mmCIF file of C-alpha atoms and ligand atoms in Angstrom:
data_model
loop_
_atom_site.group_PDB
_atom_site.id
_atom_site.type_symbol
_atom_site.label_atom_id
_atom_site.label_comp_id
_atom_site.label_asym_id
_atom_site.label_seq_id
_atom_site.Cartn_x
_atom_site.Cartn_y
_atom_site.Cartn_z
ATOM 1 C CA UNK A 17 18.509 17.861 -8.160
ATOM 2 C CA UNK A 18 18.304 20.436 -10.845
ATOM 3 C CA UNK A 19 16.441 23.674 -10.307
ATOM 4 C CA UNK A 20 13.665 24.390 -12.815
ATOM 5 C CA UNK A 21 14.721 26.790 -15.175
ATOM 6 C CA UNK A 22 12.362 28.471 -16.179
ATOM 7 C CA UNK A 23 13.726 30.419 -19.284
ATOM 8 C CA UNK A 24 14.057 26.771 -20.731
ATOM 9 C CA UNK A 25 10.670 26.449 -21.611
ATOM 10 C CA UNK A 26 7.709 27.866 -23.299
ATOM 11 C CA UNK A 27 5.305 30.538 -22.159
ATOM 12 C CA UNK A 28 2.661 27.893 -22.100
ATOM 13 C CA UNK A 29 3.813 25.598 -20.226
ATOM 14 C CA UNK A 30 4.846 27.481 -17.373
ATOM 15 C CA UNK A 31 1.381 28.602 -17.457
ATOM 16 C CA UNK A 32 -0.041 25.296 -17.790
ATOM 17 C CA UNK A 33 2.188 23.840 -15.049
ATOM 18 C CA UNK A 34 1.646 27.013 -13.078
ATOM 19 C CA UNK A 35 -2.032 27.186 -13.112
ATOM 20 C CA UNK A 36 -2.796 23.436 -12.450
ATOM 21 C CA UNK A 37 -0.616 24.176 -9.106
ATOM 22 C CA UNK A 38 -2.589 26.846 -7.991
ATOM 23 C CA UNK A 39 -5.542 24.488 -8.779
ATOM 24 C CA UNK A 40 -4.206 22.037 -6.353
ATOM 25 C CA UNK A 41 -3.868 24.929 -3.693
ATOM 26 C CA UNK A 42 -6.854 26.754 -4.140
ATOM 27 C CA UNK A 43 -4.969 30.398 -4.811
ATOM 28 C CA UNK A 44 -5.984 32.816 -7.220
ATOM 29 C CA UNK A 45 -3.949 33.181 -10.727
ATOM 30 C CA UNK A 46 -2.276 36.766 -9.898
ATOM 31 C CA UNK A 47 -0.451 35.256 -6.681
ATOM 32 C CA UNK A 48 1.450 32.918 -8.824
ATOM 33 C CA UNK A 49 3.157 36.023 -10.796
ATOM 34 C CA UNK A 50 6.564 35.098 -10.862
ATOM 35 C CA UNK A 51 7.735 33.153 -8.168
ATOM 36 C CA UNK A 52 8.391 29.805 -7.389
ATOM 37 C CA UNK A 53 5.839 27.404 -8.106
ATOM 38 C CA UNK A 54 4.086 27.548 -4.775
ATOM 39 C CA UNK A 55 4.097 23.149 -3.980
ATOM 40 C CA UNK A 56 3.236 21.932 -1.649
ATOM 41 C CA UNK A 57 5.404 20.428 0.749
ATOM 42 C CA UNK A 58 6.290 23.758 2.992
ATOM 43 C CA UNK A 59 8.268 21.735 5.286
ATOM 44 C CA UNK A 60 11.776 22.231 4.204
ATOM 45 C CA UNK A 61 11.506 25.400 2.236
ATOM 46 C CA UNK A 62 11.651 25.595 -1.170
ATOM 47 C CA UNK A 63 13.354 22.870 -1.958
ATOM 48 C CA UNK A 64 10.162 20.959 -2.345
ATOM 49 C CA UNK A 65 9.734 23.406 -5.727
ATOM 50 C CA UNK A 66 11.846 21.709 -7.422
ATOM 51 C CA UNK A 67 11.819 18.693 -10.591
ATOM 52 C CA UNK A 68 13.712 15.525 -9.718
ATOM 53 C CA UNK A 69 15.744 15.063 -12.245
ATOM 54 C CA UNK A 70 14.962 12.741 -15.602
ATOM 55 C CA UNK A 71 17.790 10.334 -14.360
ATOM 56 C CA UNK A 72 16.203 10.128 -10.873
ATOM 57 C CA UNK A 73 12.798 9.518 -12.296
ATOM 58 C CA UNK A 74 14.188 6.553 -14.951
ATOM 59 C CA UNK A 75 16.203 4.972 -12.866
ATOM 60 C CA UNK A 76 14.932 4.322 -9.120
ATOM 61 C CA UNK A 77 11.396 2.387 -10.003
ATOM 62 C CA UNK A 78 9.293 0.021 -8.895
ATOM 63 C CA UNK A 79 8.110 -1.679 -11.472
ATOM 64 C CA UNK A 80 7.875 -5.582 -9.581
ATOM 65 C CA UNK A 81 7.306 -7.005 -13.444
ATOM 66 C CA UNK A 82 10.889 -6.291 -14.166
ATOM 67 C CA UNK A 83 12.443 -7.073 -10.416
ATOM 68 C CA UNK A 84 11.964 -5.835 -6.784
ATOM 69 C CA UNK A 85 15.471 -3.865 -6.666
ATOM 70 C CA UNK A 86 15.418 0.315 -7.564
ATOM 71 C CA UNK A 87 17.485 -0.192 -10.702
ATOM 72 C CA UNK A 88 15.804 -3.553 -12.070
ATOM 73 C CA UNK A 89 13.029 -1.338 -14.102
ATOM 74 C CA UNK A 90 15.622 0.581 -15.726
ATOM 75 C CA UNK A 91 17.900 -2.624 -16.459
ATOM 76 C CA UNK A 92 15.514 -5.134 -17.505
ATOM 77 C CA UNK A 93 12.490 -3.203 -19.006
ATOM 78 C CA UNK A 94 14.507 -1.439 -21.803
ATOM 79 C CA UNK A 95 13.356 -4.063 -24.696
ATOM 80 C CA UNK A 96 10.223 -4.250 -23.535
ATOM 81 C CA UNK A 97 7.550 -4.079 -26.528
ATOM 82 C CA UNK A 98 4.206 -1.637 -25.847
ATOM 83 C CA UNK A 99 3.276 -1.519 -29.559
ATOM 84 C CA UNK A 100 0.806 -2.532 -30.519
ATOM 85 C CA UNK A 101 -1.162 -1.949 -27.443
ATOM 86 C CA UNK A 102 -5.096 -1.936 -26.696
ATOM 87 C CA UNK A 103 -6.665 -1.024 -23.051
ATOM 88 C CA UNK A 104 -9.988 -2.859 -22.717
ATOM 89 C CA UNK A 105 -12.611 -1.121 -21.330
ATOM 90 C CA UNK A 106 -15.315 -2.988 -19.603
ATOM 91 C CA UNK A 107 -18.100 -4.212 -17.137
ATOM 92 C CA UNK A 108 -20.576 -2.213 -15.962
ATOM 93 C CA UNK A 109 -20.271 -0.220 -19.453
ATOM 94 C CA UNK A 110 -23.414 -0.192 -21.675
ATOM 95 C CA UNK A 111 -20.664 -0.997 -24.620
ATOM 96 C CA UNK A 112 -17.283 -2.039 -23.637
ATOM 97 C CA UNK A 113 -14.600 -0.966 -25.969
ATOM 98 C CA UNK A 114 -11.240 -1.578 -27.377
ATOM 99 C CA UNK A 115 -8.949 1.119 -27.909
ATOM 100 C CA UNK A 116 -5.804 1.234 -29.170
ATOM 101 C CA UNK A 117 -2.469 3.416 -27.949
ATOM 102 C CA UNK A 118 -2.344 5.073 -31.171
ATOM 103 C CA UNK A 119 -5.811 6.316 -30.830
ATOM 104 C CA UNK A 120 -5.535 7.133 -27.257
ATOM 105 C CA UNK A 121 -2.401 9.795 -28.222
ATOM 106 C CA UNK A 122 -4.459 11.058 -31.314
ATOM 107 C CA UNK A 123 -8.140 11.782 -29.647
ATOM 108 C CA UNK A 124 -6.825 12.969 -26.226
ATOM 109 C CA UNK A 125 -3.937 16.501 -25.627
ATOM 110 C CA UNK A 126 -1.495 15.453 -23.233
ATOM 111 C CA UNK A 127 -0.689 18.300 -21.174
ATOM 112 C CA UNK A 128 2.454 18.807 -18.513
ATOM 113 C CA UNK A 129 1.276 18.310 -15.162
ATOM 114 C CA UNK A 130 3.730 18.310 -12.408
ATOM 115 C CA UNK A 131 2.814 15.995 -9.886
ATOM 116 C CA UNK A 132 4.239 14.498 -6.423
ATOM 117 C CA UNK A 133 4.731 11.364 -6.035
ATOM 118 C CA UNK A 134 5.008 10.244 -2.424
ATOM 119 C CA UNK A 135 6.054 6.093 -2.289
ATOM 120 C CA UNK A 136 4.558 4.439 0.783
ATOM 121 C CA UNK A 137 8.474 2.926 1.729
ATOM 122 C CA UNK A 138 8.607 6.852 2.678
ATOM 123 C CA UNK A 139 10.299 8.929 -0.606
ATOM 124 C CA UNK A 140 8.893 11.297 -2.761
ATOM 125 C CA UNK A 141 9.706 12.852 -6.064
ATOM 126 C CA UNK A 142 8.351 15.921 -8.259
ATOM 127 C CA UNK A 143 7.478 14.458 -11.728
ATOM 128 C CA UNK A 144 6.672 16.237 -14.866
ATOM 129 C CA UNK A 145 4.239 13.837 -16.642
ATOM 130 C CA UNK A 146 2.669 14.155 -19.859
ATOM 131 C CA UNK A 147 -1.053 13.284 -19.434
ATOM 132 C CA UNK A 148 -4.646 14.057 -19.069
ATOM 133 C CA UNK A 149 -7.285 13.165 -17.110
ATOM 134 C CA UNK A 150 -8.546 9.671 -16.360
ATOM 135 C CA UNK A 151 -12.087 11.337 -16.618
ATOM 136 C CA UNK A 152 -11.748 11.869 -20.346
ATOM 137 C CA UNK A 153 -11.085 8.107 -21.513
ATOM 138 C CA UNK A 154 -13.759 7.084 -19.472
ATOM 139 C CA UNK A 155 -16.052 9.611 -21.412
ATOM 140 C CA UNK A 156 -15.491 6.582 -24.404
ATOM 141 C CA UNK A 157 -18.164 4.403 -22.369
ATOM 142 C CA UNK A 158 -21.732 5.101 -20.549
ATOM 143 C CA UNK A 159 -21.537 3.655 -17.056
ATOM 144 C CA UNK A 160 -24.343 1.815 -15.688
ATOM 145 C CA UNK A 161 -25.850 2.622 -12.643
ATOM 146 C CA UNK A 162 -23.595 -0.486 -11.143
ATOM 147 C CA UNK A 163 -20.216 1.103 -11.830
ATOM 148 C CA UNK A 164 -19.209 2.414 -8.291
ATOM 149 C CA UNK A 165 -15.273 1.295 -8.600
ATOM 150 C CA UNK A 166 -12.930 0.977 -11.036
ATOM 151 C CA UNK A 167 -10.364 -1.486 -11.496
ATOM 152 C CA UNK A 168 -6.813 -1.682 -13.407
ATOM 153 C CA UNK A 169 -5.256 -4.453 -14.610
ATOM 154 C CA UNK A 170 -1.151 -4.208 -15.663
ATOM 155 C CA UNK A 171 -0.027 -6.228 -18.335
ATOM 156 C CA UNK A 172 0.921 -9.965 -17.941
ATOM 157 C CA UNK A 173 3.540 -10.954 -20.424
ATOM 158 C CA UNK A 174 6.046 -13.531 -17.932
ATOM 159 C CA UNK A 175 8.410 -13.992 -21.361
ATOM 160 C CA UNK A 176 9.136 -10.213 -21.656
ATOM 161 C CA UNK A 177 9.073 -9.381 -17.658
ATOM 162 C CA UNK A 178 11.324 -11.686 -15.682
ATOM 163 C CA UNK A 179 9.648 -10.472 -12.266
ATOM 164 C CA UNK A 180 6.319 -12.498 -13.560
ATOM 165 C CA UNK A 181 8.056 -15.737 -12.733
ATOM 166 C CA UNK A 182 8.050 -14.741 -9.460
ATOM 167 C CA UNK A 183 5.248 -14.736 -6.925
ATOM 168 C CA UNK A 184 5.989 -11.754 -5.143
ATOM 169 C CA UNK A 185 2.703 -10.210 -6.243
ATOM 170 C CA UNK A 186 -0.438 -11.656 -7.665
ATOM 171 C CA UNK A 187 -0.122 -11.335 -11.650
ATOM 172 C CA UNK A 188 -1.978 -8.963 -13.114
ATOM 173 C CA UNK A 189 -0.957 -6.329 -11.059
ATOM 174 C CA UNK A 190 -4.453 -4.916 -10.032
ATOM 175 C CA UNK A 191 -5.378 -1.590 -8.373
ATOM 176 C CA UNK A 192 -8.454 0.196 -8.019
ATOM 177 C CA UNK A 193 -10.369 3.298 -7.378
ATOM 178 C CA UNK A 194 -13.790 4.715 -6.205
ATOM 179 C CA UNK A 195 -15.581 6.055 -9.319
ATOM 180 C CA UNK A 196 -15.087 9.353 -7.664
ATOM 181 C CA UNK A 197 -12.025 8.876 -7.138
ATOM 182 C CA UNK A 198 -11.436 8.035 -10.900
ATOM 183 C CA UNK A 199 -13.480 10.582 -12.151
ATOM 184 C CA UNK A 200 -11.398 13.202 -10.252
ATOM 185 C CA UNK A 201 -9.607 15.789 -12.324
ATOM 186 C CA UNK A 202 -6.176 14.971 -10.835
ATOM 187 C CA UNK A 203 -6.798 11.716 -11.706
ATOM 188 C CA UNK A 204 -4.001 11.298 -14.582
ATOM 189 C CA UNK A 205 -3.354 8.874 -18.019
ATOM 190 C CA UNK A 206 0.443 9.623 -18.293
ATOM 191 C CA UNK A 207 1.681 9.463 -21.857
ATOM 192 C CA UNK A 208 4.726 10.912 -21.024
ATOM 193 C CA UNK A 209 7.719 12.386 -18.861
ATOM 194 C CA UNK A 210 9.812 15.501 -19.144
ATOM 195 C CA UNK A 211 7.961 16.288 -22.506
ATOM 196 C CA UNK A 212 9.098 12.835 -23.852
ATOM 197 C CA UNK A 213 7.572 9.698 -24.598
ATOM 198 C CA UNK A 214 7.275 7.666 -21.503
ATOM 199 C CA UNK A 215 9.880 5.400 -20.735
ATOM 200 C CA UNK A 216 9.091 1.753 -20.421
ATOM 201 C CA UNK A 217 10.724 1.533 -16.780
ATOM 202 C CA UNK A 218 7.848 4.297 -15.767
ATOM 203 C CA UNK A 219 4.763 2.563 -17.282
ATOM 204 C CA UNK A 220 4.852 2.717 -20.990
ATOM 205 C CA UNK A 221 3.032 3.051 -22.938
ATOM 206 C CA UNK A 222 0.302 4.083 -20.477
ATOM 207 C CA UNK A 223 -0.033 4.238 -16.991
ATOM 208 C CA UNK A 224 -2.660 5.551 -14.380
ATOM 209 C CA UNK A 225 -1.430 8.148 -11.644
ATOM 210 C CA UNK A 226 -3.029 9.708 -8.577
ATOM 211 C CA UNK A 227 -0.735 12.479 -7.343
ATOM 212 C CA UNK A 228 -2.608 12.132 -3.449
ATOM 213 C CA UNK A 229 -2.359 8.251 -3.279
ATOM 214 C CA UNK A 230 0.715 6.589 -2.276
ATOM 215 C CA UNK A 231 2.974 5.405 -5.371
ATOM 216 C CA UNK A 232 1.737 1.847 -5.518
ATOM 217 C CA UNK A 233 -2.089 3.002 -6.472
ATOM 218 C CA UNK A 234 -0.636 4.161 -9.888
ATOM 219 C CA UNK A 235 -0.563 1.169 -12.030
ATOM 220 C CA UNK A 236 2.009 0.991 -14.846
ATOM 221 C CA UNK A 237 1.281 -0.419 -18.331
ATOM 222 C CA UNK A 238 -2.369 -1.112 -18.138
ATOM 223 C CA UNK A 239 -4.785 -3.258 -20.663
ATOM 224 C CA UNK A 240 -7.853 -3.190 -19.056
ATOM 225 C CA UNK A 241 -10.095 -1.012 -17.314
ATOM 226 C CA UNK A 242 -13.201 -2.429 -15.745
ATOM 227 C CA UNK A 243 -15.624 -0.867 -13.868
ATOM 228 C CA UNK A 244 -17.160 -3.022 -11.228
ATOM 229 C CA UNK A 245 -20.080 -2.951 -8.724
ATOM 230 C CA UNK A 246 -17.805 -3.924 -5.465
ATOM 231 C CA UNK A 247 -14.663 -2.604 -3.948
ATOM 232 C CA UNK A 248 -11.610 -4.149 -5.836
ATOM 233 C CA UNK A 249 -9.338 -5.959 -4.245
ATOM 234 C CA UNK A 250 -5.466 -5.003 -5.615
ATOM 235 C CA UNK A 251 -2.998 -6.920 -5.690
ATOM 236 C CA UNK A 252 -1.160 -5.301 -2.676
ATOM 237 C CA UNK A 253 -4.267 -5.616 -0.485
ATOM 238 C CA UNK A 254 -4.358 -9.390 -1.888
ATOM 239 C CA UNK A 255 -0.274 -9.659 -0.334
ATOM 240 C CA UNK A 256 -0.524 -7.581 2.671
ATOM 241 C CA UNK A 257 -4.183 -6.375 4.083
ATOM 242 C CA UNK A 258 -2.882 -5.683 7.440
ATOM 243 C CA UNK A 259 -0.371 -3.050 5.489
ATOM 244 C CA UNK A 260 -2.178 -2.199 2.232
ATOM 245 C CA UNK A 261 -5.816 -0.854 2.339
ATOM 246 C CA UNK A 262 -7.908 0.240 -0.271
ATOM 247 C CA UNK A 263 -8.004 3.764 -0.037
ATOM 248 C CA UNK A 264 -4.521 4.557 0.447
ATOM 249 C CA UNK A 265 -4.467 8.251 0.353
ATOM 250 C CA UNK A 266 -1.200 9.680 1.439
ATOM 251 C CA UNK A 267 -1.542 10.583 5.651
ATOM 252 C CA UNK A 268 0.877 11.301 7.491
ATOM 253 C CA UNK A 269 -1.255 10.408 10.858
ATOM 254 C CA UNK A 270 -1.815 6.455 9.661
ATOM 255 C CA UNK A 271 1.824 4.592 9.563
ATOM 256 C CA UNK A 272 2.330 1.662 7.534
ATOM 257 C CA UNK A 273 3.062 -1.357 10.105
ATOM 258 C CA UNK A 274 6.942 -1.052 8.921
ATOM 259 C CA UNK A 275 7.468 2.745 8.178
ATOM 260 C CA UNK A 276 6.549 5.819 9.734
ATOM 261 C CA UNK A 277 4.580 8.089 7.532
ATOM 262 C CA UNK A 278 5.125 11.011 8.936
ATOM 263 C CA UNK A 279 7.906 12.385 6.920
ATOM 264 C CA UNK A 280 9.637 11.519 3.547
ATOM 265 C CA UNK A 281 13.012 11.597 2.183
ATOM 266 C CA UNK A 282 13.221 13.867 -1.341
ATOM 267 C CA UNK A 283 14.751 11.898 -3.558
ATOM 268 C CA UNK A 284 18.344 13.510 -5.362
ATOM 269 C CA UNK A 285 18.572 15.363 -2.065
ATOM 270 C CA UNK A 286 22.178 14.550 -0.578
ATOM 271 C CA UNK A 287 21.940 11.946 1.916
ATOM 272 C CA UNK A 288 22.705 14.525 4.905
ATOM 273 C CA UNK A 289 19.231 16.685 3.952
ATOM 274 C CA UNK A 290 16.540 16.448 6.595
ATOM 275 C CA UNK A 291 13.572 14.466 5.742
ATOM 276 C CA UNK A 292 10.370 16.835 4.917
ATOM 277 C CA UNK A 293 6.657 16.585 6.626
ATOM 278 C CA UNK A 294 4.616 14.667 4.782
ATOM 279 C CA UNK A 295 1.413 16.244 4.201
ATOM 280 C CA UNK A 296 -2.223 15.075 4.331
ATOM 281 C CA UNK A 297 -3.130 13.805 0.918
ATOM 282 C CA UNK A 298 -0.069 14.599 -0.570
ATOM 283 C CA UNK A 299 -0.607 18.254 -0.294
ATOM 284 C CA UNK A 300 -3.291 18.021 -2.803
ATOM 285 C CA UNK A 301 -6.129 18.315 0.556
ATOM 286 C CA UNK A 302 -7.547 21.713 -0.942
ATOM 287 C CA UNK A 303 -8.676 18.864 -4.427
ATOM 288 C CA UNK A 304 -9.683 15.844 -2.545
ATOM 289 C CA UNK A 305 -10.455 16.168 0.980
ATOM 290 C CA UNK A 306 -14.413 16.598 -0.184
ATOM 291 C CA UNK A 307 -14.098 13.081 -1.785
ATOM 292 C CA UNK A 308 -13.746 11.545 2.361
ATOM 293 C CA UNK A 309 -16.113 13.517 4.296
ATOM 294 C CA UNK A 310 -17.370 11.989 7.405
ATOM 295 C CA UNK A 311 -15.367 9.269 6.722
ATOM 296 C CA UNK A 312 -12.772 7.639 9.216
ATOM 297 C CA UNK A 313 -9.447 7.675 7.360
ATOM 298 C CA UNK A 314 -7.343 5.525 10.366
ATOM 299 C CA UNK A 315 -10.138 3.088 9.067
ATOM 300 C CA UNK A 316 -10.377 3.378 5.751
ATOM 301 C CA UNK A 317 -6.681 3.706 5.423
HETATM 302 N N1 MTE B 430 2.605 -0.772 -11.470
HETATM 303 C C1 MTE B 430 2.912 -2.046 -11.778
HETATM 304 N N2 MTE B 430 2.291 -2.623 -12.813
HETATM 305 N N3 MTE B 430 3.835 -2.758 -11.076
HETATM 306 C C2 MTE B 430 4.486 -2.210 -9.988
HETATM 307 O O1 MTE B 430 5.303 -2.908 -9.359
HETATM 308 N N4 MTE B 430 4.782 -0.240 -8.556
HETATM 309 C C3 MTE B 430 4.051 0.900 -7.952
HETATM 310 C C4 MTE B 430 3.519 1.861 -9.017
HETATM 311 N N5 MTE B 430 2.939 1.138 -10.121
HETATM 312 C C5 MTE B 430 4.189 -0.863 -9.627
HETATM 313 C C6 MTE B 430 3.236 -0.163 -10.421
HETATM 314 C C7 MTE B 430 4.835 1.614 -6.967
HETATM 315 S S1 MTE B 430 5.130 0.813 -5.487
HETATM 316 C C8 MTE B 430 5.273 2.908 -7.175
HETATM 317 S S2 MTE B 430 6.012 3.803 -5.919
HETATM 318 C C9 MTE B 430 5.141 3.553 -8.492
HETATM 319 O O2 MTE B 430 4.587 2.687 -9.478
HETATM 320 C C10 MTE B 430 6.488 4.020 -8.993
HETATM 321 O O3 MTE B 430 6.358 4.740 -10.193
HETATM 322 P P1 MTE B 430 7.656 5.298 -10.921
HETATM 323 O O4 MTE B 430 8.616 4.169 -11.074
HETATM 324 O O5 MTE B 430 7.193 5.860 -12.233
HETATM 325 O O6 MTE B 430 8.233 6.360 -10.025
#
């Protein structure tokens, strides 16, 4: 796993990256000075502070368009064509809208935000994505008073991804968030990865990511967002809703029916490394725990 290296790259972006940690763990801007960037999962020292590596990142996906094995996303998604591209926005919109990828990059900054990603099969990885907030795009529309969830819809295109002639999943891959939820800061558009254009394997040419919700809530390649009235259901909770519920924030007190959640393996660790503690929403509790107040998360798991 390489170590971040921090004289290889600019002033701004180790403040950027910096600063939207110390965000996510409520601590003042003088405490970051010039350590290690202070993540988030303590367990197993600072190991946790570190980037998984670009290869890491491109090359063991899920990505069930383009096959259910680790590598199939990198194999079979390399001709895959996201241009042109247009995300629908829609429902309970006063004007629904059709925008197109070029716009998207042109009216919104993608920043670097470093983000965990913590898979609910019980790995994580430290990801540098290009992005911005969901919040923003969804500044294009006025929301009725009947928009309480949104829902994403991944492209169906069965000629260009061989995994659509399968049934594993219900096509479209859906997934879906509370409008709070969706409206949260955190809540990322990725445009990109390791300051590059995001690769197709990883959700090009946009994807959705929510650094405190298991991996699967973060749809890849989406054309539509709709907001809706009712609770969505995705297209995991559609396969499995003993294993898969709606909320699906990242606890390491609620174990999926076939794997412990307690702890994770970090991925490009050598295969003798302990597994870490998994940590309550990610580690990203200090940002989101207000969002589930009162509520009972063994429930709404
Ligand atoms: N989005 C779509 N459209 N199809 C998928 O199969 N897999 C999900 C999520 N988004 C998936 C998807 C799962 S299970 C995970 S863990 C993450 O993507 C993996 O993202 P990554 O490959 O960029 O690490």
């Amino acid at each position: 796993m390489k170590k971040i290296n921090y004289s290889e790259v600019t002033p701004e972006k180790i403040y950027n990256n910096r600063r939207f940690f110390i965000k996510s763990l409520g601590l003042g801007v003088s405490s970051i000075a010039m350590t290690a960037l202070p993540l988030i999962n303590n367990a197993n020292s600072n190991e946790d502070n570190e980037l998984t590596s670009y290869k890491d990142i491109t090359t063991y996906n899920n990505y069930y368009e383009f096959g259910t094995a680790k590598g199939d996303p990198y194999k079979y998604a390399q001709n895959f064509k996201t241009n042109p591209w247009n995300i629908t926005i829609d429902g309970e919109v006063e004007k629904p809208i059709q925008i197109s990828i070029e716009e998207i990059l042109e009216t919104f900054v993608s920043e670097e935000r470093i983000q965990r990603l913590r898979c609910v099969e019980g790995w994580s990885m430290v990801i540098p994505w290009m992005g911005f907030s969901l919040s923003q795009l969804l500044s294009k529309v006025t929301l009725t008073s009947k928009a309480k969830f949104v829902e994403f819809e991944s492209v169906y295109d069965p000629e260009q991804m061989r995994g659509q002639k399968y049934p594993v999943l219900q096509w479209p891959y859906r997934e879906g968030l509370r409008i709070d939820e969706a409206m949260h800061p955190l809540t990322t558009v990725v445009t990109g990865l390791y300051g590059k254009k995001l690769p197709n394997q990883n959700g090009a040419p946009l994807r959705i990511f929510i650094p405190w919700k298991y991996g699967f809530k973060s749809a890849k390649a989406i054309v539509k967002i709709k907001l809706v009235e009712k609770m969505p259901t995705s297209s995991w909770m559609r396969a499995s809703p003993r294993e898969y519920g709606f909320y699906s924030n990242v606890n390491p007190d609620v174990d999926h029916p076939r794997w412990s959640q307690a702890t994770e393996r970090i991925i490009g660790n050598d295969i003798f490394a302990p597994r870490v503690k998994t940590l309550m929403f990610n580690g990203y509790g200090d940002d989101v725990a207000s969002l589930y107040t009162g509520m009972d998360l063994k429930k709404y798991f």
